[in-house]
XYZ file of C-alpha atoms in Angstrom:
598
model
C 197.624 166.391 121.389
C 197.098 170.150 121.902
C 194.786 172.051 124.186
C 192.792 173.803 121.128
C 192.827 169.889 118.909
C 190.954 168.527 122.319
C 188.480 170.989 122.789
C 188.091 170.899 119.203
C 187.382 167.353 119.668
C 185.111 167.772 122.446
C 182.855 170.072 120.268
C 183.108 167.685 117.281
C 181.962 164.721 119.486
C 178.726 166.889 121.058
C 177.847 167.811 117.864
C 178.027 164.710 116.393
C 175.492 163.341 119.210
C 172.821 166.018 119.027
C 172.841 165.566 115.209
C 172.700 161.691 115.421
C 170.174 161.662 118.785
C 168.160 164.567 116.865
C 168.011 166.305 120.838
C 168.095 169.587 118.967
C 167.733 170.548 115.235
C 170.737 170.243 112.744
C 170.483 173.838 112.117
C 170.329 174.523 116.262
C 173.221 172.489 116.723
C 175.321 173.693 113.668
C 175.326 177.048 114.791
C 175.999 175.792 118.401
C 179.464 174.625 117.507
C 180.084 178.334 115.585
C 179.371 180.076 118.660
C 181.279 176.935 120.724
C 184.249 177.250 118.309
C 184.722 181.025 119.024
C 183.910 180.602 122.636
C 186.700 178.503 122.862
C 189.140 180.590 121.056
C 189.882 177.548 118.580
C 188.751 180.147 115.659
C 188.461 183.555 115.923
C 184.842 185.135 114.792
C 186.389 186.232 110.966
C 187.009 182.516 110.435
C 184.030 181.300 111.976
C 181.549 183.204 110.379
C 183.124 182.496 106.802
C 180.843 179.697 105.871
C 177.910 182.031 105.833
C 179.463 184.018 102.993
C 180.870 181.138 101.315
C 181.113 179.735 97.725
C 178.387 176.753 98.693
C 176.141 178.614 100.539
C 175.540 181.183 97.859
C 175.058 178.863 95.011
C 172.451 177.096 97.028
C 170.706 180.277 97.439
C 170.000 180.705 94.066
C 169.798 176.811 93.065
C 166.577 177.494 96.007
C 165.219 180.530 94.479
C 165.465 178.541 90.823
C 163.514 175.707 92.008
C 160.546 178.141 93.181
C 160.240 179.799 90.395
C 160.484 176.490 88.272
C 157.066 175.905 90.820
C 155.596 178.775 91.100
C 155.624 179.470 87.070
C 153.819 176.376 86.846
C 156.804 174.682 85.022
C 157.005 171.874 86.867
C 153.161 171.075 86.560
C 153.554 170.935 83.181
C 156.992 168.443 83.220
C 154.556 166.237 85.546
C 151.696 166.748 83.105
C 154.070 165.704 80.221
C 155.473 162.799 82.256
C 152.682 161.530 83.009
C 151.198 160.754 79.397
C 154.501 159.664 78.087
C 154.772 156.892 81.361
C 151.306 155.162 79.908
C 150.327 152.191 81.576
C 152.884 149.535 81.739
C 155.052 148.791 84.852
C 158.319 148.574 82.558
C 157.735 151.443 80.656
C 156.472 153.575 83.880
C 159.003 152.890 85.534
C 161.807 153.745 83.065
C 159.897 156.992 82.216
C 159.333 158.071 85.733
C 163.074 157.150 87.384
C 164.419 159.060 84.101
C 162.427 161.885 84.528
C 163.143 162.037 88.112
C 167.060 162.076 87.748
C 167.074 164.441 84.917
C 164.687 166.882 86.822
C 166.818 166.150 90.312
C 169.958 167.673 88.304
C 169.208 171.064 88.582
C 166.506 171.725 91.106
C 166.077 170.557 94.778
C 165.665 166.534 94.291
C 162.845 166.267 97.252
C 161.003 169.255 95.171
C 161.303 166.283 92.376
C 160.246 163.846 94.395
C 157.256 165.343 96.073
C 156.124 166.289 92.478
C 156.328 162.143 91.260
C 154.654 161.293 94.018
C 151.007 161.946 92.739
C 152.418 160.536 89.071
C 153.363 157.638 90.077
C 150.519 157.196 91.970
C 148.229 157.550 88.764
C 150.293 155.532 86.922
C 150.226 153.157 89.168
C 146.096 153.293 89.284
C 145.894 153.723 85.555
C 147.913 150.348 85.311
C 146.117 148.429 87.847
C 149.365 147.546 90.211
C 150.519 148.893 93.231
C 152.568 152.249 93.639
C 154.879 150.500 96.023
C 156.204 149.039 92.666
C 157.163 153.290 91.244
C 157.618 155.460 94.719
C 161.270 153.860 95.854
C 162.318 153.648 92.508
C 161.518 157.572 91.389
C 162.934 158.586 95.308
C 166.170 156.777 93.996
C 166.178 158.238 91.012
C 165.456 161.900 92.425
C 168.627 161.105 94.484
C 171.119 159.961 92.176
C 169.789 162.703 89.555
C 171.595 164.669 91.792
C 174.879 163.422 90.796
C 175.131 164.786 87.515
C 175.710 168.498 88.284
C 177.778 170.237 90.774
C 174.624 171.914 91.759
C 172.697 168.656 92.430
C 173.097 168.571 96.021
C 174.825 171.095 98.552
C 177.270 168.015 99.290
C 178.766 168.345 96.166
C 179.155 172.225 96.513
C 180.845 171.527 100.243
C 183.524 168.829 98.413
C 184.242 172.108 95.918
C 184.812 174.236 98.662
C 187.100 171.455 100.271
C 188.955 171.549 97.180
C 189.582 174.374 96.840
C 190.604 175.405 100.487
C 193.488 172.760 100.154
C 194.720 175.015 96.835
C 193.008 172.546 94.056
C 191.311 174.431 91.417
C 187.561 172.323 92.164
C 184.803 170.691 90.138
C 183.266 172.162 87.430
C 179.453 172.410 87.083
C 179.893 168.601 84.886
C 183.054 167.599 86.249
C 180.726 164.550 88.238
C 178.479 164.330 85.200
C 180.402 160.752 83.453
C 179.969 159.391 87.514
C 176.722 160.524 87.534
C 175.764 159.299 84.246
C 177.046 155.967 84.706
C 174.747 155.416 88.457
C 171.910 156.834 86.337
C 172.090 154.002 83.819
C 173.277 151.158 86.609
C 170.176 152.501 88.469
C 167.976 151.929 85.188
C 169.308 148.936 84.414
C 169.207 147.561 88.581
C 165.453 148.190 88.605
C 164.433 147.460 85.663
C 165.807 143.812 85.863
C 166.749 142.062 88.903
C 165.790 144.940 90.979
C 162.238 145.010 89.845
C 161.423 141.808 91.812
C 163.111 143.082 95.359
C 160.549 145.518 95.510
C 157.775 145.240 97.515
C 153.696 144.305 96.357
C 151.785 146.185 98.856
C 148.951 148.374 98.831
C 146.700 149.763 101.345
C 142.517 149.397 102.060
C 141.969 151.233 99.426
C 144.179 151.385 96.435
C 142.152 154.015 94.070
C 143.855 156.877 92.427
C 143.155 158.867 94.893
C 144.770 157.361 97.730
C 148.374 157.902 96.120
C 147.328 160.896 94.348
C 146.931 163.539 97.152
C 144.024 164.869 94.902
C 141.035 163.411 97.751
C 141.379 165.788 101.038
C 138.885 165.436 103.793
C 137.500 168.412 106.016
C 134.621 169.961 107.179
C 132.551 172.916 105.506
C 130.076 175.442 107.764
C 127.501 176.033 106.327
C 126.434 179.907 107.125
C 123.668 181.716 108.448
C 121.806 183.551 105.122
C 123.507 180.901 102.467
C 121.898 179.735 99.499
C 122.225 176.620 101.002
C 120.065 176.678 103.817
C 116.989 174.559 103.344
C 118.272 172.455 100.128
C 118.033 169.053 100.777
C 121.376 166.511 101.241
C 120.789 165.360 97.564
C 120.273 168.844 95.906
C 123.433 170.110 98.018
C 125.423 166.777 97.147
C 124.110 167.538 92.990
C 125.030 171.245 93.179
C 128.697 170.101 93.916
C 129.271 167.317 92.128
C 132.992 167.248 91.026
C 134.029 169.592 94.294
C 132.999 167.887 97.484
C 131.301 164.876 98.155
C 129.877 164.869 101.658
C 130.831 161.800 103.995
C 128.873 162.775 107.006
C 126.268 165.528 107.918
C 126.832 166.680 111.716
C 124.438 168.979 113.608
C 125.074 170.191 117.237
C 128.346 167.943 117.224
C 126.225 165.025 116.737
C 126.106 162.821 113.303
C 122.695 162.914 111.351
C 122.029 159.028 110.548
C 118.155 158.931 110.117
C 115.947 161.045 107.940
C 118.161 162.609 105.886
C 116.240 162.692 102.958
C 113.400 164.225 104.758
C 115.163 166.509 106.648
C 117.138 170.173 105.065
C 120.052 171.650 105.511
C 120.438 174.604 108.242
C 122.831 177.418 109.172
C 125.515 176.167 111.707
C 125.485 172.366 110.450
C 129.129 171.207 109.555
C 129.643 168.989 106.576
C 132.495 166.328 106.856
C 133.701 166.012 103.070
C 136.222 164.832 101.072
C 137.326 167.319 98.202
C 139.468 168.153 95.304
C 142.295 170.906 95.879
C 140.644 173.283 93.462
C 137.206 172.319 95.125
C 138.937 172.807 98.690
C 140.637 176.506 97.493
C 137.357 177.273 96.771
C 135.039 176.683 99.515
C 136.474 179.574 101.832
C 135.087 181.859 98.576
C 131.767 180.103 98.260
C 128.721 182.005 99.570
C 127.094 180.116 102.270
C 129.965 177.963 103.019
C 133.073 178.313 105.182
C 136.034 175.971 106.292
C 134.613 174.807 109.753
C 138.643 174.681 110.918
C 138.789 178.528 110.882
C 135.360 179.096 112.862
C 135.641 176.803 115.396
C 139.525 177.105 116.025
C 139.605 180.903 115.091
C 137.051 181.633 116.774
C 136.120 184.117 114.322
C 133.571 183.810 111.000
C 135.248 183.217 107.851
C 135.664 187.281 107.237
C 136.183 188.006 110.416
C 139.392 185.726 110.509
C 140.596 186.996 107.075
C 140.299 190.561 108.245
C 143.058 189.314 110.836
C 145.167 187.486 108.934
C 145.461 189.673 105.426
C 146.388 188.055 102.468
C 145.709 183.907 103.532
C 146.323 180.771 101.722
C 146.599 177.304 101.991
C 149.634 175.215 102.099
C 150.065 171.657 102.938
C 152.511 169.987 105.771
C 153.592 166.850 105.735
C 154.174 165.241 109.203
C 157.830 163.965 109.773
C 159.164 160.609 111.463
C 159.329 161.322 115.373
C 157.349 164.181 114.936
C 156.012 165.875 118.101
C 152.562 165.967 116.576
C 152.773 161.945 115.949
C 150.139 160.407 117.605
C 148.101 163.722 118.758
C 144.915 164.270 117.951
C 144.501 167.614 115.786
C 142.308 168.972 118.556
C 145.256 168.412 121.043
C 147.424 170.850 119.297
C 146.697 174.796 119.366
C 147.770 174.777 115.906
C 146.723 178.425 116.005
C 149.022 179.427 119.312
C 151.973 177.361 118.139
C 152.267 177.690 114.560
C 149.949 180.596 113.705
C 148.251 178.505 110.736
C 144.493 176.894 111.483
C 144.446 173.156 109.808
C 141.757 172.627 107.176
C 142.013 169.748 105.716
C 143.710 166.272 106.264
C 144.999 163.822 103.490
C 146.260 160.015 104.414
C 147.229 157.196 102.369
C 145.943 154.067 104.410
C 142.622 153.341 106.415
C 139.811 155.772 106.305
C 139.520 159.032 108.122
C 136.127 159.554 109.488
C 134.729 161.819 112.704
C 135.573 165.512 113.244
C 138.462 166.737 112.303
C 139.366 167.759 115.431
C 139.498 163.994 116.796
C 141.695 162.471 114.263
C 144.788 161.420 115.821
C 148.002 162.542 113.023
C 150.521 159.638 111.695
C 154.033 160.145 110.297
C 153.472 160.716 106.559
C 149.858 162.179 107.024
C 149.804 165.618 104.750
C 147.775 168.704 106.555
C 146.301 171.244 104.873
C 146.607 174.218 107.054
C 145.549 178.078 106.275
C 147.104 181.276 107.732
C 148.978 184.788 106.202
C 152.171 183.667 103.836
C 154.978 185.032 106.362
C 154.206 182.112 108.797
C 153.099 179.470 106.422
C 156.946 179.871 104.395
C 158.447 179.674 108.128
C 156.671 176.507 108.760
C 159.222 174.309 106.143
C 161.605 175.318 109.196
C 159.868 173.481 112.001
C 161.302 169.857 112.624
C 157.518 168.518 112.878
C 157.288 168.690 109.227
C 159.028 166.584 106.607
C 158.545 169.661 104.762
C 155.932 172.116 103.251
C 154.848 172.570 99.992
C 152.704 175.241 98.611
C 148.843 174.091 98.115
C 148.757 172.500 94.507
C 145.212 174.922 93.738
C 147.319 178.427 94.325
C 147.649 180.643 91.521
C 150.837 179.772 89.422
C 152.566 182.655 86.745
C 152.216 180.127 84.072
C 152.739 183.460 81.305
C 156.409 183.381 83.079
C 157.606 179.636 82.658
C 159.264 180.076 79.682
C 161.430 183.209 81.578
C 162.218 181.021 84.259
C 163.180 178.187 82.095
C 165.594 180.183 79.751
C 167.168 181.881 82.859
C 167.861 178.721 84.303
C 169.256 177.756 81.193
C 171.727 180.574 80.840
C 172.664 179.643 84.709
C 173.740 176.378 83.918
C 175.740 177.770 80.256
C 177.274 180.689 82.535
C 178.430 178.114 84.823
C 179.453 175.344 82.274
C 181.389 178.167 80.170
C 183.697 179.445 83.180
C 181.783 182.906 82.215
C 181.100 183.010 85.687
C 181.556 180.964 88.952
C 178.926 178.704 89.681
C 177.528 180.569 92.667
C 177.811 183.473 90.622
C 175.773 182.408 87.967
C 173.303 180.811 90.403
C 172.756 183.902 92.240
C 172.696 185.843 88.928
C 169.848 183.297 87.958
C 167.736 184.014 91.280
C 168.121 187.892 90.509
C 167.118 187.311 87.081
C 163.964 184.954 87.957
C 162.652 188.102 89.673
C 162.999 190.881 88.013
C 161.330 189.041 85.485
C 158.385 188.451 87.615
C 158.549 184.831 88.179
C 158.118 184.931 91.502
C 158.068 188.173 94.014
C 161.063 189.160 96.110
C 159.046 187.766 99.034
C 158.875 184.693 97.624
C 161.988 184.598 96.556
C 163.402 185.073 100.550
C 160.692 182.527 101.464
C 162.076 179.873 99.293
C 164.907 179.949 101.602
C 165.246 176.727 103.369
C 167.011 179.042 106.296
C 168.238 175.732 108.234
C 169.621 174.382 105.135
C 171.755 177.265 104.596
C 172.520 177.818 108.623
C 173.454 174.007 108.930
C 176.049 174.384 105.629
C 177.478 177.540 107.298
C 177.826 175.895 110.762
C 179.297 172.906 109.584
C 181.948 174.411 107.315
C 183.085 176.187 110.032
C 183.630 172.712 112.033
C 185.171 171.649 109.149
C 187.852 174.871 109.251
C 188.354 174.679 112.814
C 189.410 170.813 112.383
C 191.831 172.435 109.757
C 193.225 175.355 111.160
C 194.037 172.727 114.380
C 195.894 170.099 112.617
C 193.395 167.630 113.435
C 192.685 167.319 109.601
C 196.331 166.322 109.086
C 196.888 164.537 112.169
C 193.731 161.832 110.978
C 195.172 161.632 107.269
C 198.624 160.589 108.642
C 196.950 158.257 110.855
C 195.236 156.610 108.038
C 197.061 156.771 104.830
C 199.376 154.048 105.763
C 196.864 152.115 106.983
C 195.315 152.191 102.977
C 198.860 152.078 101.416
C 198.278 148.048 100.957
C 195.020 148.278 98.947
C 195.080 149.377 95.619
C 194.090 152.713 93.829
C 190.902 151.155 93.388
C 189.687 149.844 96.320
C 190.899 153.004 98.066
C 188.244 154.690 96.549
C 185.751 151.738 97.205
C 186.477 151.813 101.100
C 186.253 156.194 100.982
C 182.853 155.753 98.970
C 181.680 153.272 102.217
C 182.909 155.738 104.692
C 180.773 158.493 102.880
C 177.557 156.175 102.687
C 177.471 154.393 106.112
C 178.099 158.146 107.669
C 175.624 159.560 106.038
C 172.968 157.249 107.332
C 173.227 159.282 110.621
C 174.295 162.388 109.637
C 173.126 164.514 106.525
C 175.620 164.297 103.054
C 176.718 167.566 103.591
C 178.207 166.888 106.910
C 179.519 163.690 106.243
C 181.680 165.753 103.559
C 182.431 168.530 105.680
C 184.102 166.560 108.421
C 185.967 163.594 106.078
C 186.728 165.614 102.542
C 189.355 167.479 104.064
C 190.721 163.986 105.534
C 190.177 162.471 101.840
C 192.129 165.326 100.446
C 195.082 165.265 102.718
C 195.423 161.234 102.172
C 195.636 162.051 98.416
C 199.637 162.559 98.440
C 200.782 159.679 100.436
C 198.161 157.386 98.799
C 199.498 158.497 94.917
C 196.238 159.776 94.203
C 194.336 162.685 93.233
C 192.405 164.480 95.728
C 189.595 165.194 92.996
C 189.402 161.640 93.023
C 189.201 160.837 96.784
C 186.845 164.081 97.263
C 184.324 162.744 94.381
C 184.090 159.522 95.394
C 182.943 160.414 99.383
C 180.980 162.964 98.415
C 178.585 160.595 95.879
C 179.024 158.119 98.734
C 177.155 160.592 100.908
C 174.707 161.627 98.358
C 173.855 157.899 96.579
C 174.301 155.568 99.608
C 170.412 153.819 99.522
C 170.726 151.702 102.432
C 167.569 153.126 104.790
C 165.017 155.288 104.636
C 166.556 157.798 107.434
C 169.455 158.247 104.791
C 167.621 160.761 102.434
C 164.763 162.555 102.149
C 162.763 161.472 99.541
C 162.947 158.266 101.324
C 161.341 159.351 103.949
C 158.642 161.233 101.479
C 157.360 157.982 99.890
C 157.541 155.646 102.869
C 153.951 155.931 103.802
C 152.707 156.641 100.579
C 154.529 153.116 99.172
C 153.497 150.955 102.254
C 157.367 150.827 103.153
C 159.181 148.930 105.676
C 162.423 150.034 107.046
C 163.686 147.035 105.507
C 162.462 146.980 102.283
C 164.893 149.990 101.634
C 168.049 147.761 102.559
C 166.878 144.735 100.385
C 166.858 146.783 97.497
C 169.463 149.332 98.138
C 172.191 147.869 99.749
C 173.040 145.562 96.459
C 172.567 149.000 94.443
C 174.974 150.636 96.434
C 177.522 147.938 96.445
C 177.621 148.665 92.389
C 177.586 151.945 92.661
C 180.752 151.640 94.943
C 182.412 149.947 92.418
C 181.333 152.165 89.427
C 182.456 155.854 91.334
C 185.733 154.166 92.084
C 186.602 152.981 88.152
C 184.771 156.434 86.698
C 186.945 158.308 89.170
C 189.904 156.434 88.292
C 189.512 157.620 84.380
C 188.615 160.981 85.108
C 191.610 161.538 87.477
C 194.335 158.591 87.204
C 196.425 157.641 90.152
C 199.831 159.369 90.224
C-alpha cells in the first residue's frame, strides 16, 4: 500500500470517528478532511475544492431555495389545510391520506420541511378521531422519507450517486430514473402500515392528549404588563374576557412571587408578569399590544419592549426545536445567556408531555421541546446551523406572500419539466427555479441565501472531496477488487440485496449522503467483474442509505416525531426493520428490470 492510500486512510478513519462520536459537527469535520486532504498533498487544492462547485451541490441549492418559497408563499399551509379535511377522522383513512401526502410532498421539497409540516396534522387528526398520534407521526416520518425516492432531487444522496456516476464515465440518473423503485416502496410502505404494520405501532399518549398537545398551536410564556396600559387596574376576569381566544392566563406573578389569594378582589398593576399559554397569532401579537410586552425581552434584554426593538431592527419570532444530546438538554432556560450565545431572547416554550408551570426562566429544556425565541432575521436564519437544534423553522404567525403561491408553484413545475425533458441539467433547472422564485417576489434575495442550510451544502462538498481523494489514490479500486470475488457466488439478485444492507446499516451512523460518497464509487467499480450495471449497484446503495428505517438516529424526521409520538428507540426497529427487509428485496428486483445484469 502506498504512502498517499495510508494517509488517505488515516484521514478517512478520523473522519469517520468524529462523524460517528458527533465530537465535532459533520459540516466541521467535512471540511477538516478538505483542508487534511490538501495538507497532505493526497489532492491538490483544484481537486479538493471541486465539490463546492459541483453538479449536487448546486441542485440542492435551488431544491433549498424551492422549498422556502413553497413556505414562505403560504403553499404549503394550504397542502396541510387541504390534507387535513380530506384525512377526516378514521385511523385507516388518516393514515393512508397523511403517509400519501407526505411521500408525494417529500418528492420535490426537503422531506423534514414535510415532516415538520404533518406534524401538527396528524396531531389533529389524531384528536379529531379520538386515538393517539403515536398511531400517524412514524408512519408520515416514513413516508416523508421514502417520498424521497421518487425523484433524483428527493434527497442530496441521490444527487451524490449521480455525480458518482458520472465521474466513472456513465451518463447518470435522470430526474425519474428512481421513480418505478420509488414507486414500488411507496405502495409496499402503504400496504406495510396499513395491514400488518398498523398493529406494531405503538398506543401511547401523554398526560394530556388534547389537540393541542400534538398540535404546537398552545405555547406558554409570560406577558409584562406596562406602566400606562389599558390594562392596569382591570380585574383578572375582565383581562382573562378581553382576550379570550389569544391568551389564557395560567398564573398571575407579582414581585417574582405567585398571586394565590384574592384575586378577584385584587387588579392588575404595571410590572406584574402574566404566565400564559397562547395561540401563535395571539403570541405574534402581544409584542404589538398596548400595555403588554413579552416579559423574555425585558427581563433578559434588559431593555423595554421599544427600547430592545430599536436595537435589534426588523425582529421576529422563529421557533427551535431542541436536538438529541443537545448542549441545552437538561438546562434550565435561565442557565443559558440565550442573548450572549445565540443573539435571540426566548419567548415562549412549547412541550408535548407533562405540564410546564413556574417562570420561564426556571424550566429546565428536554430533547424535542420547541422554543420560541425573538431576535433580528440575520441571526435567527443562522441558528438552523447550530448543532443544539434539530432545526428551525420560521414562526407559523409570520406574514406569508400567499398572492405569490401560484408563481412559486408553476416555477417549480417548469423545474421539474426542464429537468424531466433533458432541456436542461437538473442543477440547472433547479438553480434556474431558485432565480425564478425571486424575481418573482416569492421570497427576497435574503431569504433566499437564508434558506441555505450552509452545513448541508459544506458537508456534501467536504465529503465528495473524500470521496475523490479515495479515487484519485486507487483505494476505490483496490476495495472493489478486494470484494467482487468475494460476491461472484451470490446471484445478480442478492448482490444487490447485500449492497442495499451495506447502504442502510451505514447510514445509521453516518448521514445517506456519506454513506454514498465513500461506497458508490466501490459499488460502481464492482459492476464489471460482478456482470452488472453500475446504475444498478449505485441505485440500490443509495435508496439503502435514504429508506433504511431501522432507528430513530437514522433520519431526521425520526428524530422530529420522537417526542411528539411518545417513541422509544425501539419502537422504530419493531416496525422498521421488517419494512426494510422488503424494501431490500423490492430495490434489488426493480433494479434488476430497469438495468438487467450483463
Amino acid at each position: 500500500m502506498s504512502q498517499p492510500q495510508i494517509v488517505c486512510l488515516l484521514i478517512l478513519g478520523l473522519t469517520l470517528l468524529l462523524l460517528v462520536t458527533e465530537w465535532l459537527r459533520a459540516d466541521v469535520v467535512a471540511l477538516g478532511a478538505v483542508v487534511a486532504l490538501v495538507a497532505t498533498g493526497v489532492l491538490v487544492p483544484e481537486q479538493a475544492l471541486k465539490g463546492f462547485g459541483s453538479e449536487p451541490v448546486i441542485a440542492v441549492i435551488g431544491a433549498f431555495v424551492l422549498s422556502a418559497a413553497v413556505v414562505n408563499t403560504g403553499l404549503a399551509e394550504r397542502l396541510g389545510q387541504w390534507v387535513t379535511r380530506i384525512a377526516g377522522t378514521r385511523l385507516v383513512w388518516g393514515l393512508l391520506v397523511l403517509m400519501l401526502a407526505a411521500a408525494l410532498l417529500s418528492a420535490l421539497t426537503h422531506h423534514l420541511l414535510i415532516t415538520a409540516l404533518m406534524v401538527p396534522i396528524a396531531g389533529t387528526v389524531a384528536a379529531r378521531g379520538n386515538f393517539p398520534a403515536s398511531r400517524l407521526l412514524m408512519p408520515v416520518s416514513l413516508s416523508a422519507s421514502i417520498g424521497t425516492t421518487l425523484t433524483l432531487i428527493g434527497a442530496p444522496a441521490f444527487l451524490v450517486a449521480d455525480h458518482v456516476l458520472q465521474e466513472a464515465g456513465r451518463e447518470g440518473f435522470g430526474i425519474f430514473s428512481l421513480t418505478p423503485i420509488g414507486m414500488a416502496l411507496v405502495a409496499c410502505s402503504l400496504f406495510y402500515m396499513l395491514l400488518p404494520g398498523r398493529w406494531l405501532l405503538p398506543d401511547r399518549v401523554g398526560s394530556d392528549s388534547s389537540t393541542v398537545r400534538f398540535a404546537l398551536d398552545d405555547y406558554y410564556t409570560e406577558i409584562l404588563i406596562v406602566e400606562g396600559g389599558p390594562q392596569v387596574g382591570l380585574g383578572l376576569a375582565a383581562l382573562s374576557e378581553r382576550y379570550k381566544g389569544r391568551f389564557e392566563v395560567i398564573d398571575w406573578l407579582r414581585g417574582g412571587d405567585p398571586i394565590r389569594h384574592g384575586r378577584d378582589e385584587r387588579k392588575i398593576q404595571a410590572g406584574d408578569v402574566l404566565l400564559v399559554r397562547s395561540t401563535p397569532e395571539g403570541l405574534a401579537d402581544i409584542a404589538d399590544e398596548k400595555g403588554l410586552a413579552l416579559h423574555a425581552v425585558a427581563k433578559y434584554g434588559e431593555a423595554t419592549d421599544a427600547e430592545a426593538e430599536e436595537q435589534f431592527g426588523e425582529e421576529r419570532l422563529a421557533q427551535l426545536v431542541i436536538a438529541p444530546r443537545s448542549y441545552l438538554s437538561g438546562r434550565a432556560v435561565g442557565e443559558v445567556d440565550f442573548r450572549q450565545r445565540y443573539g435571540v431572547i426566548v419567548v415562549g416554550l412549547w412541550r408535548r408531555e407533562g405540564w410546564v408551570g413556574g417562570e420561564l426562566s426556571g424550566i429546565r429544556l428536554q430533547p424535542g421541546d420547541t422554543l420560541v425565541v425573538w431576535g433580528e432575521p440575520q441571526r435567527l436564519d443562522s441558528l438552523g446551523l447550530q448543532r443544539e437544534f434539530l432545526m428551525a423553522l420560521p414562526f407559523r404567525a409570520r406574514r406569508l406572500r400567499r398572492s405569490r403561491a401560484w408563481w412559486a408553484l408553476g416555477i417549480l413545475g417548469s423545474s421539474v419539466v426542464l429537468a424531466a425533458t433533458e432541456l436542461l441539467p437538473v442543477h440547472v433547472a433547479f438553480l434556474a427555479g431558485a432565480l425564478g422564485v425571486v424575481v418573482a417576489r416569492c421570497l427576497s434575495a435574503e431569504e433566499a441565501y437564508a434558506a441555505l442550510e450552509l452545513r448541508v451544502i459544506a458537508f456534501i462538498a467536504g465529503a465528495l472531496a473524500l470521496g475523490a481523494a479515495l479515487e484519485q489514490t486507487g483505494l476505490t479500486t483496490l476495495a472493489a477488487t478486494h470484494f467482487a470475488p468475494l460476491l461472484q457466488e451470490f446471484s445478480p439478485f442478492w448482490i444487490l440485496v447485500l449492497v442495499f444492507s451495506a447502504g442502510a446499516i451505514l447510514t445509521q451512523i453516518l448521514s445517506d449522503a456519506a454513506t454514498v460518497v465513500l461506497l458508490a464509487p466501490i459499488a460502481a467499480r464492482m459492476a464489471e467483474p460482478l456482470g452488472l450495471a453500475p446504475e444498478a449497484l449505485v441505485a440500490s446503495l443509495a435508496i439503502g442509505a435514504v429508506a433504511a428505517f431501522l432507528t430513530p438516529l437514522g433520519h431526521h424526521g425520526n428524530l422530529l416525531v420522537y417526542v411528539p409520538g411518545g417513541y422509544r428507540f425501539g419502537d422504530f426497529f419493531r416496525v422498521g426493520a421488517p419494512l426494510t427487509v422488503l424494501f431490500g428485496l423490492i430495490t434489488a428486483f426493480v433494479a434488476l428490470w430497469l438495468w438487467p445484469a450483463a
